[in-house]
């Protein structure tokens, strides 16, 4: 069993990412169950705009990222909240994944994302986590992923600007426990689909 996480922070490596840190709670729980994991920080790659699986330009790295996504039984999308919305990076990836809708597995009939599960991780120092979760889940469902109940975890400070972030807060218990529950739900569903 393999899980791939798309980290949709706006920050490039090696800058610390709140989204990646909380996603690691879910990935760590999956690894404890024997799942191998792969993390892709999308801001480190050139992903051209489009809704195709093929490269849009010579430097477009989407085809290689797509291949890593399709090796996974479990896909995790980790996004910060900006203006109450999923990050632009997550939207770019989901737009490229739109091509999955018309692609099939080797049998020529089964949509390529079927029999795969997906989950969502959201962070931010403003309200909107449930909205971001629903936006990403809606797209993943359209693409063909199976979404188990409580396939998410999130952390946010609440409305308003501020310094506090997931990486520096002491209030991690709820997000950690829901992240571990998310991992269990994703794994149970992925095993049943296999």
XYZ file of N, CA, C and O in Angstrom:
776
model
N 0.856 -1.169 0.000
C 0.000 0.000 0.000
C 0.904 1.234 0.000
O 1.887 1.280 0.729
N 0.526 2.233 -0.813
C 1.349 3.438 -0.938
C 0.466 4.685 -0.878
O -0.627 4.703 -1.438
N 0.954 5.734 -0.207
C 0.258 7.019 -0.113
C 1.163 8.125 -0.637
O 2.360 8.147 -0.347
N 0.571 9.027 -1.403
C 1.281 10.203 -1.888
C 0.572 11.445 -1.359
O -0.651 11.531 -1.394
N 1.353 12.396 -0.865
C 0.807 13.654 -0.357
C 1.244 14.802 -1.263
O 2.439 14.988 -1.504
N 0.271 15.555 -1.762
C 0.540 16.787 -2.499
C 0.494 17.929 -1.496
O -0.570 18.265 -0.974
N 1.650 18.499 -1.193
C 1.724 19.621 -0.270
C 1.558 20.886 -1.102
O 2.384 21.188 -1.966
N 0.477 21.612 -0.836
C 0.086 22.747 -1.673
C 0.366 24.083 -1.016
O -0.329 25.073 -1.267
N 1.403 24.128 -0.178
C 1.852 25.382 0.403
C 2.330 26.309 -0.710
O 2.710 25.848 -1.794
N 2.344 27.596 -0.427
C 2.910 28.558 -1.372
C 4.417 28.686 -1.186
O 5.093 29.323 -1.989
N 4.935 28.064 -0.129
C 6.353 28.180 0.224
C 7.186 27.119 -0.491
O 6.813 25.964 -0.550
N 8.353 27.546 -0.970
C 9.291 26.594 -1.572
C 10.194 26.017 -0.484
O 10.423 26.628 0.544
N 10.703 24.818 -0.741
C 11.662 24.196 0.178
C 12.929 25.047 0.211
O 13.276 25.669 -0.791
N 13.591 25.128 1.339
C 13.401 24.383 2.582
C 12.566 25.135 3.619
O 12.567 24.762 4.786
N 11.828 26.179 3.209
C 11.041 26.942 4.177
C 10.030 26.024 4.865
O 9.367 25.229 4.204
N 9.909 26.108 6.197
C 8.948 25.255 6.904
C 7.524 25.508 6.418
O 7.148 26.638 6.116
N 6.741 24.441 6.359
C 5.362 24.521 5.890
C 4.422 23.958 6.950
O 4.582 22.817 7.380
N 3.436 24.752 7.352
C 2.420 24.284 8.288
C 1.617 23.139 7.685
O 1.319 22.156 8.363
N 1.259 23.264 6.417
C 0.469 22.217 5.751
C 1.243 20.901 5.721
O 0.691 19.832 6.000
N 2.517 20.972 5.398
C 3.327 19.755 5.343
C 3.489 19.139 6.733
O 3.434 17.915 6.894
N 3.650 19.982 7.749
C 3.821 19.486 9.107
C 2.577 18.741 9.589
O 2.674 17.652 10.155
N 1.387 19.298 9.359
C 0.163 18.605 9.782
C -0.082 17.371 8.915
O -0.527 16.334 9.412
N 0.241 17.432 7.633
C 0.110 16.244 6.770
C 0.987 15.113 7.290
O 0.619 13.936 7.185
N 2.107 15.456 7.885
C 3.010 14.439 8.410
C 2.364 13.637 9.543
O 2.697 12.467 9.752
N 1.418 14.218 10.266
C 0.678 13.476 11.296
C -0.069 12.313 10.640
O -0.017 11.171 11.103
N -0.757 12.601 9.531
C -1.514 11.568 8.810
C -0.551 10.557 8.188
O -0.737 9.337 8.324
N 0.491 11.056 7.531
C 1.452 10.158 6.884
C 2.167 9.270 7.906
O 2.399 8.085 7.648
N 2.512 9.838 9.054
C 3.165 9.053 10.099
C 2.278 7.924 10.592
O 2.742 6.801 10.806
N 0.985 8.214 10.775
C 0.039 7.179 11.207
C -0.095 6.097 10.132
O -0.211 4.910 10.451
N -0.055 6.482 8.871
C -0.106 5.497 7.784
C 1.156 4.631 7.771
O 1.082 3.408 7.612
N 2.328 5.257 7.961
C 3.581 4.488 7.988
C 3.592 3.473 9.131
O 4.113 2.373 8.976
N 2.993 3.853 10.270
C 2.917 2.919 11.399
C 2.133 1.660 11.039
O 2.318 0.617 11.649
N 1.279 1.753 10.025
C 0.486 0.612 9.557
C 1.124 -0.076 8.348
O 0.496 -0.893 7.687
N 2.369 0.289 8.040
C 3.090 -0.365 6.954
C 2.926 0.263 5.587
O 3.399 -0.291 4.589
N 2.289 1.419 5.513
C 2.098 2.105 4.236
C 3.364 2.890 3.893
O 3.916 3.584 4.749
N 3.843 2.777 2.661
C 4.951 3.627 2.222
C 4.376 4.974 1.810
O 3.220 5.056 1.366
N 5.173 6.020 1.970
C 4.666 7.366 1.673
C 5.629 8.152 0.809
O 6.827 7.882 0.785
N 5.063 9.142 0.134
C 5.786 9.999 -0.791
C 5.187 11.396 -0.645
O 3.960 11.531 -0.650
N 6.016 12.395 -0.475
C 5.539 13.769 -0.344
C 6.080 14.602 -1.499
O 7.272 14.542 -1.801
N 5.190 15.373 -2.124
C 5.586 16.254 -3.229
C 5.176 17.676 -2.861
O 3.984 17.979 -2.769
N 6.158 18.540 -2.629
C 5.845 19.950 -2.382
C 5.742 20.610 -3.757
O 6.742 20.862 -4.431
N 4.514 20.879 -4.165
C 4.259 21.319 -5.538
C 4.912 22.660 -5.882
O 5.275 22.878 -7.043
N 5.086 23.544 -4.906
C 5.705 24.843 -5.184
C 7.159 24.708 -5.631
O 7.721 25.636 -6.216
N 7.761 23.543 -5.411
C 9.138 23.302 -5.849
C 9.222 22.886 -7.315
O 10.315 22.654 -7.821
N 8.084 22.746 -7.968
C 8.045 22.231 -9.341
C 7.323 23.185 -10.282
O 6.435 23.928 -9.869
N 7.696 23.118 -11.551
C 6.983 23.885 -12.566
C 5.767 23.074 -13.007
O 5.904 21.983 -13.553
N 4.592 23.605 -12.714
C 3.342 22.982 -13.134
C 2.585 24.029 -13.942
O 2.079 25.008 -13.389
N 2.548 23.818 -15.241
C 1.887 24.778 -16.110
C 0.373 24.702 -15.950
O -0.172 23.654 -15.611
N -0.332 25.805 -16.219
C -1.790 25.744 -16.191
C -2.301 24.857 -17.319
O -1.684 24.769 -18.384
N -3.420 24.192 -17.058
C -4.012 23.352 -18.080
C -4.866 22.267 -17.466
O -4.946 22.140 -16.243
N -5.500 21.485 -18.319
C -6.354 20.377 -17.881
C -5.985 19.111 -18.650
O -6.838 18.300 -18.985
N -4.690 18.950 -18.908
C -4.196 17.783 -19.644
C -3.113 17.089 -18.832
O -2.472 17.691 -17.974
N -2.898 15.812 -19.129
C -1.871 15.044 -18.432
C -0.495 15.237 -19.059
O 0.522 15.068 -18.406
N -0.473 15.571 -20.337
C 0.785 15.754 -21.047
C 1.409 17.101 -20.661
O 0.732 18.006 -20.200
N 2.707 17.225 -20.894
C 3.397 18.488 -20.639
C 2.800 19.582 -21.523
O 2.523 19.362 -22.701
N 2.600 20.739 -20.936
C 2.079 21.888 -21.677
C 3.227 22.641 -22.340
O 3.090 23.148 -23.442
N 4.373 22.693 -21.655
C 5.565 23.333 -22.198
C 6.755 22.421 -21.939
O 6.644 21.413 -21.235
N 7.896 22.797 -22.462
C 9.091 21.967 -22.314
C 9.488 21.741 -20.855
O 9.934 20.671 -20.481
N 9.279 22.719 -19.980
C 9.689 22.581 -18.585
C 8.611 22.074 -17.651
O 8.842 21.930 -16.445
N 7.432 21.796 -18.154
C 6.297 21.372 -17.334
C 6.591 20.022 -16.671
O 6.829 19.028 -17.350
N 6.577 19.990 -15.353
C 6.899 18.772 -14.600
C 5.666 17.942 -14.244
O 5.777 16.931 -13.551
N 4.485 18.354 -14.711
C 3.278 17.632 -14.335
C 3.295 16.143 -14.703
O 2.861 15.317 -13.883
N 3.753 15.746 -15.893
C 3.708 14.310 -16.209
C 4.425 13.434 -15.177
O 3.911 12.367 -14.812
N 5.552 13.870 -14.648
C 6.265 13.082 -13.631
C 5.506 13.084 -12.305
O 5.450 12.064 -11.613
N 4.904 14.216 -11.950
C 4.104 14.295 -10.728
C 2.873 13.407 -10.876
O 2.513 12.663 -9.962
N 2.228 13.452 -12.018
C 1.066 12.616 -12.308
C 1.402 11.136 -12.106
O 0.635 10.390 -11.499
N 2.567 10.717 -12.595
C 2.981 9.317 -12.450
C 3.111 8.945 -10.976
O 2.714 7.843 -10.569
N 3.640 9.844 -10.162
C 3.761 9.572 -8.725
C 2.389 9.505 -8.060
O 2.154 8.675 -7.181
N 1.462 10.352 -8.486
C 0.097 10.330 -7.952
C -0.560 8.987 -8.265
O -1.206 8.383 -7.416
N -0.372 8.523 -9.499
C -1.047 7.296 -9.926
C -0.415 6.023 -9.359
O -1.000 4.951 -9.469
N 0.753 6.125 -8.735
C 1.340 4.980 -8.028
C 0.689 4.788 -6.663
O 0.875 3.763 -6.026
N -0.074 5.789 -6.221
C -0.612 5.784 -4.866
C -2.004 5.171 -4.793
O -2.862 5.447 -5.624
N -2.201 4.382 -3.745
C -3.532 3.876 -3.402
C -4.296 4.940 -2.617
O -5.522 4.978 -2.636
N -3.524 5.785 -1.913
C -4.086 6.851 -1.080
C -3.451 8.170 -1.501
O -2.226 8.287 -1.549
N -4.293 9.168 -1.785
C -3.811 10.509 -2.109
C -4.230 11.444 -0.987
O -5.387 11.448 -0.568
N -3.291 12.232 -0.502
C -3.558 13.230 0.522
C -3.228 14.593 -0.073
O -2.148 14.778 -0.636
N -4.152 15.534 0.025
C -3.927 16.897 -0.460
C -3.883 17.803 0.764
O -4.854 17.884 1.525
N -2.748 18.478 0.967
C -2.545 19.357 2.120
C -2.464 20.799 1.636
O -1.589 21.145 0.843
N -3.396 21.625 2.110
C -3.470 23.008 1.632
C -3.592 23.992 2.778
O -4.322 23.747 3.737
N -2.935 25.145 2.650
C -3.244 26.242 3.560
C -4.556 26.900 3.114
O -5.048 26.640 2.019
N -5.094 27.724 3.986
C -6.291 28.515 3.686
C -5.842 29.932 3.368
O -5.146 30.551 4.166
N -6.238 30.432 2.216
C -5.957 31.820 1.841
C -7.260 32.454 1.406
O -7.922 31.962 0.501
N -7.655 33.543 2.095
C -8.910 34.236 1.817
C -10.096 33.285 1.879
O -11.045 33.371 1.108
N -10.013 32.313 2.800
C -11.085 31.347 2.965
C -11.158 30.306 1.866
O -12.140 29.581 1.770
N -10.124 30.192 1.050
C -10.107 29.312 -0.119
C -8.914 28.360 -0.072
O -7.924 28.640 0.594
N -8.981 27.252 -0.837
C -7.783 26.419 -1.004
C -6.697 27.240 -1.702
O -6.991 28.184 -2.438
N -5.456 26.878 -1.491
C -4.362 27.616 -2.123
C -4.425 27.518 -3.636
O -4.964 26.560 -4.206
N -3.844 28.494 -4.299
C -3.777 28.484 -5.766
C -2.996 27.274 -6.255
O -3.275 26.734 -7.333
N -2.037 26.820 -5.458
C -1.243 25.648 -5.830
C -2.127 24.402 -5.867
O -2.032 23.588 -6.781
N -3.020 24.265 -4.883
C -3.923 23.105 -4.886
C -4.875 23.174 -6.075
O -5.166 22.155 -6.712
N -5.336 24.357 -6.401
C -6.245 24.506 -7.544
C -5.540 24.148 -8.848
O -6.130 23.514 -9.725
N -4.272 24.517 -8.967
C -3.509 24.179 -10.171
C -3.426 22.659 -10.331
O -3.634 22.113 -11.408
N -3.103 21.956 -9.226
C -2.996 20.488 -9.284
C -4.339 19.857 -9.632
O -4.410 18.954 -10.481
N -5.410 20.321 -8.995
C -6.728 19.752 -9.266
C -7.164 20.010 -10.709
O -7.795 19.153 -11.337
N -6.812 21.175 -11.233
C -7.131 21.453 -12.639
C -6.406 20.485 -13.561
O -6.979 19.974 -14.520
N -5.146 20.190 -13.268
C -4.412 19.226 -14.084
C -4.985 17.824 -13.918
O -5.045 17.047 -14.871
N -5.453 17.499 -12.715
C -6.051 16.189 -12.466
C -7.416 16.044 -13.140
O -7.929 14.929 -13.267
N -7.994 17.131 -13.605
C -9.249 17.073 -14.347
C -9.143 16.102 -15.522
O -10.132 15.467 -15.901
N -7.959 15.953 -16.078
C -7.747 15.025 -17.202
C -8.041 13.584 -16.797
O -8.397 12.764 -17.655
N -7.920 13.262 -15.510
C -8.185 11.899 -15.048
C -9.613 11.457 -15.362
O -9.880 10.266 -15.513
N -10.528 12.414 -15.425
C -11.942 12.088 -15.639
C -12.146 11.302 -16.932
O -12.983 10.406 -16.999
N -11.357 11.613 -17.947
C -11.535 10.939 -19.244
C -10.494 9.856 -19.495
O -10.479 9.262 -20.568
N -9.623 9.584 -18.518
C -8.601 8.556 -18.673
C -9.041 7.264 -18.001
O -9.722 7.297 -16.982
N -8.645 6.138 -18.576
C -9.045 4.844 -18.020
C -7.831 4.005 -17.648
O -6.718 4.249 -18.123
N -8.104 2.987 -16.821
C -7.074 2.007 -16.480
C -6.833 1.120 -17.692
O -7.450 1.307 -18.750
N -5.953 0.142 -17.556
C -5.560 -0.713 -18.681
C -6.722 -1.446 -19.332
O -6.651 -1.810 -20.505
N -7.826 -1.650 -18.584
C -8.974 -2.352 -19.172
C -9.735 -1.503 -20.179
O -10.618 -1.975 -20.870
N -9.385 -0.220 -20.270
C -10.024 0.674 -21.225
C -11.399 1.157 -20.809
O -12.039 1.915 -21.545
N -11.868 0.746 -19.630
C -13.210 1.122 -19.183
C -13.235 1.818 -17.828
O -13.981 2.766 -17.627
N -12.453 1.338 -16.890
C -12.487 1.848 -15.519
C -11.753 3.181 -15.437
O -10.580 3.266 -15.809
N -12.419 4.232 -14.954
C -11.737 5.520 -14.792
C -10.477 5.379 -13.937
O -10.445 4.597 -12.974
N -9.459 6.113 -14.274
C -8.122 5.943 -13.707
C -8.042 6.191 -12.195
O -7.229 5.586 -11.501
N -8.906 7.046 -11.650
C -8.846 7.333 -10.216
C -9.719 6.392 -9.393
O -9.648 6.412 -8.160
N -10.516 5.547 -10.036
C -11.369 4.612 -9.291
C -10.515 3.641 -8.489
O -9.390 3.319 -8.877
N -11.061 3.180 -7.391
C -10.390 2.243 -6.485
C -9.197 2.874 -5.778
O -8.307 2.180 -5.304
N -9.180 4.180 -5.698
C -8.166 4.928 -4.948
C -8.916 5.823 -3.965
O -10.019 6.276 -4.261
N -8.318 6.076 -2.825
C -8.960 6.941 -1.831
C -8.180 8.236 -1.684
O -6.995 8.314 -2.037
N -8.871 9.249 -1.166
C -8.224 10.553 -0.996
C -8.662 11.192 0.310
O -9.761 10.939 0.808
N -7.773 12.023 0.841
C -8.042 12.770 2.061
C -7.469 14.173 1.955
O -6.729 14.495 1.022
N -7.819 15.009 2.930
C -7.466 16.428 2.883
C -6.935 16.884 4.241
O -7.462 16.492 5.282
N -5.905 17.726 4.206
C -5.341 18.369 5.389
C -5.375 19.873 5.123
O -4.968 20.325 4.044
N -5.854 20.650 6.105
C -5.974 22.102 5.918
C -5.419 22.817 7.142
O -5.677 22.410 8.278
N -4.684 23.892 6.911
C -4.178 24.752 7.990
C -4.443 26.208 7.631
O -4.609 26.548 6.463
N -4.450 27.058 8.661
C -4.589 28.493 8.404
C -4.842 29.254 9.677
O -5.282 28.688 10.668
N -4.576 30.554 9.650
C -4.858 31.359 10.836
C -6.115 32.196 10.595
O -6.220 33.330 10.997
N -7.078 31.588 9.901
C -8.347 32.239 9.626
C -9.406 31.153 9.476
O -9.079 29.985 9.310
N -10.660 31.514 9.572
C -11.746 30.564 9.356
C -11.738 30.074 7.912
O -11.149 30.674 7.037
N -12.427 28.993 7.673
C -12.585 28.513 6.309
C -12.136 27.091 6.092
O -12.190 26.592 4.979
N -11.692 26.386 7.144
C -11.177 25.031 6.952
C -12.228 24.109 6.354
O -11.935 23.359 5.422
N -13.460 24.161 6.854
C -14.493 23.273 6.314
C -14.804 23.610 4.861
O -15.070 22.708 4.056
N -14.751 24.871 4.517
C -14.965 25.256 3.123
C -13.848 24.710 2.237
O -14.110 24.164 1.154
N -12.615 24.841 2.677
C -11.476 24.348 1.899
C -11.570 22.825 1.745
O -11.366 22.286 0.654
N -11.907 22.134 2.838
C -12.071 20.680 2.770
C -13.142 20.317 1.742
O -12.942 19.433 0.906
N -14.276 21.007 1.775
C -15.363 20.668 0.847
C -14.999 20.984 -0.596
O -15.363 20.227 -1.504
N -14.272 22.059 -0.827
C -13.850 22.400 -2.195
C -12.923 21.316 -2.763
O -13.100 20.864 -3.895
N -11.926 20.921 -1.984
C -10.974 19.916 -2.460
C -11.658 18.558 -2.582
O -11.480 17.853 -3.586
N -12.471 18.184 -1.582
C -13.183 16.906 -1.663
C -14.131 16.863 -2.858
O -14.257 15.830 -3.510
N -14.807 17.970 -3.137
C -15.701 18.008 -4.291
C -14.961 17.731 -5.584
O -15.425 16.964 -6.434
N -13.790 18.328 -5.727
C -12.988 18.101 -6.933
C -12.495 16.659 -6.998
O -12.573 16.008 -8.049
N -11.999 16.137 -5.877
C -11.489 14.761 -5.864
C -12.597 13.756 -6.171
O -12.371 12.764 -6.863
N -13.804 14.024 -5.683
C -14.945 13.161 -5.979
C -15.275 13.194 -7.469
O -15.511 12.149 -8.081
N -15.289 14.380 -8.067
C -15.529 14.497 -9.513
C -14.495 13.711 -10.304
O -14.811 13.076 -11.310
N -13.251 13.753 -9.854
C -12.149 13.078 -10.552
C -12.288 11.563 -10.446
O -11.822 10.834 -11.320
N -12.956 11.074 -9.386
C -13.204 9.640 -9.266
C -12.679 8.982 -8.013
O -12.826 7.778 -7.837
N -12.065 9.747 -7.128
C -11.544 9.183 -5.891
C -12.674 8.802 -4.943
O -13.722 9.455 -4.919
N -12.459 7.776 -4.145
C -13.373 7.402 -3.082
C -12.991 8.214 -1.848
O -11.812 8.298 -1.496
N -13.986 8.808 -1.212
C -13.753 9.667 -0.057
C -14.433 9.062 1.166
O -15.649 9.149 1.305
N -13.661 8.416 2.057
C -14.277 7.857 3.252
C -14.741 8.969 4.189
O -14.302 10.117 4.082
N -15.629 8.604 5.105
C -16.043 9.575 6.123
C -14.844 10.072 6.901
O -13.879 9.353 7.098
N -14.910 11.300 7.325
C -13.831 11.991 8.027
C -12.474 11.676 7.407
O -11.577 11.146 8.033
N -12.348 12.050 6.159
C -11.100 11.867 5.422
C -10.225 13.105 5.535
O -9.442 13.378 4.649
N -10.332 13.834 6.623
C -9.648 15.114 6.760
C -9.178 15.353 8.197
O -9.659 14.738 9.132
N -8.263 16.297 8.305
C -7.958 16.950 9.575
C -7.614 18.390 9.242
O -7.270 18.715 8.105
N -7.741 19.244 10.234
C -7.370 20.643 10.009
C -6.934 21.278 11.311
O -7.182 20.765 12.398
N -6.280 22.408 11.178
C -5.965 23.283 12.299
C -6.127 24.696 11.809
O -5.665 25.040 10.712
N -6.828 25.512 12.590
C -6.784 26.951 12.323
C -6.940 27.722 13.619
O -7.509 27.235 14.581
N -6.379 28.901 13.592
C -6.380 29.760 14.769
C -7.747 30.368 14.990
O -8.093 30.749 16.086
N -8.531 30.504 13.952
C -9.806 31.209 14.027
C -9.722 32.486 13.222
O -8.698 32.783 12.609
N -10.791 33.244 13.180
C -10.810 34.425 12.316
C -9.805 35.486 12.758
O -9.483 35.594 13.932
N -9.328 36.216 11.787
C -8.453 37.338 12.066
C -6.997 37.028 11.807
O -6.587 35.877 11.799
N -6.210 38.054 11.587
C -4.778 37.863 11.358
C -4.075 37.509 12.655
O -4.612 37.692 13.737
N -2.871 37.019 12.529
C -2.111 36.702 13.730
C -0.855 35.932 13.415
O -0.664 35.442 12.319
N -0.010 35.840 14.407
C 1.282 35.174 14.279
C 1.181 33.664 14.440
O 1.986 32.927 13.918
N 0.211 33.210 15.233
C 0.159 31.802 15.606
C -0.061 30.905 14.388
O -0.907 31.164 13.546
N 0.717 29.847 14.318
C 0.630 28.883 13.231
C 0.701 27.486 13.825
O 1.146 27.300 14.957
N 0.332 26.498 13.037
C 0.385 25.101 13.465
C 1.761 24.747 14.013
O 1.885 24.082 15.035
N 2.822 25.209 13.359
C 4.171 24.839 13.774
C 4.545 25.396 15.143
O 5.417 24.851 15.810
N 3.900 26.482 15.584
C 4.296 27.110 16.841
C 3.244 27.009 17.939
O 3.510 27.394 19.065
N 2.073 26.472 17.639
C 1.025 26.401 18.660
C 1.237 25.208 19.594
O 1.843 24.213 19.217
N 0.718 25.335 20.789
C 0.708 24.222 21.739
C -0.598 23.436 21.615
O -0.734 22.360 22.178
N -1.571 23.983 20.893
C -2.903 23.389 20.772
C -2.960 22.447 19.571
O -3.532 22.761 18.536
N -2.377 21.270 19.705
C -2.288 20.321 18.599
C -3.075 19.032 18.829
O -3.200 18.229 17.917
N -3.618 18.839 20.034
C -4.216 17.546 20.376
C -5.375 17.175 19.454
O -5.439 16.064 18.933
N -6.322 18.091 19.232
C -7.491 17.773 18.406
C -7.077 17.474 16.961
O -7.520 16.479 16.377
N -6.235 18.315 16.378
C -5.789 18.106 14.992
C -5.011 16.808 14.851
O -5.150 16.098 13.852
N -4.192 16.489 15.853
C -3.431 15.242 15.815
C -4.365 14.036 15.896
O -4.227 13.083 15.124
N -5.334 14.074 16.794
C -6.238 12.918 16.932
C -7.121 12.764 15.693
O -7.351 11.636 15.243
N -7.591 13.856 15.108
C -8.392 13.719 13.884
C -7.509 13.306 12.714
O -7.963 12.601 11.814
N -6.252 13.714 12.709
C -5.317 13.276 11.667
C -5.076 11.777 11.731
O -5.035 11.099 10.700
N -4.926 11.252 12.935
C -4.737 9.809 13.100
C -6.001 9.051 12.695
O -5.928 7.997 12.065
N -7.180 9.597 13.043
C -8.447 8.974 12.632
C -8.597 9.023 11.116
O -9.051 8.050 10.496
N -8.201 10.127 10.518
C -8.229 10.267 9.052
C -7.391 9.166 8.416
O -7.833 8.497 7.470
N -6.191 8.953 8.926
C -5.301 7.921 8.379
C -5.955 6.546 8.466
O -5.929 5.771 7.494
N -6.582 6.235 9.607
C -7.240 4.937 9.768
C -8.387 4.767 8.774
O -8.549 3.712 8.173
N -9.184 5.815 8.597
C -10.309 5.739 7.658
C -9.836 5.586 6.218
O -10.422 4.823 5.442
N -8.783 6.304 5.855
C -8.232 6.177 4.502
C -7.705 4.767 4.272
O -7.983 4.156 3.218
N -6.960 4.234 5.231
C -6.367 2.919 5.078
C -7.424 1.815 5.035
O -7.355 0.916 4.189
N -8.413 1.876 5.923
C -9.488 0.874 5.905
C -10.178 0.833 4.546
O -10.433 -0.235 3.996
N -10.479 2.012 4.022
C -11.183 2.091 2.738
C -10.293 1.606 1.606
O -10.745 0.856 0.728
N -9.027 2.004 1.617
C -8.101 1.562 0.556
C -7.962 0.055 0.563
O -7.928 -0.583 -0.503
N -7.879 -0.547 1.741
C -7.761 -2.015 1.831
C -9.009 -2.694 1.279
O -8.922 -3.702 0.600
N -10.179 -2.151 1.566
C -11.426 -2.751 1.051
C -11.500 -2.633 -0.471
O -11.986 -3.539 -1.136
N -11.004 -1.533 -1.014
C -11.040 -1.351 -2.458
C -10.077 -2.299 -3.180
O -10.294 -2.651 -4.329
N -9.007 -2.705 -2.470
C -8.054 -3.624 -3.083
C -8.672 -5.002 -3.169
O -8.349 -5.839 -3.936
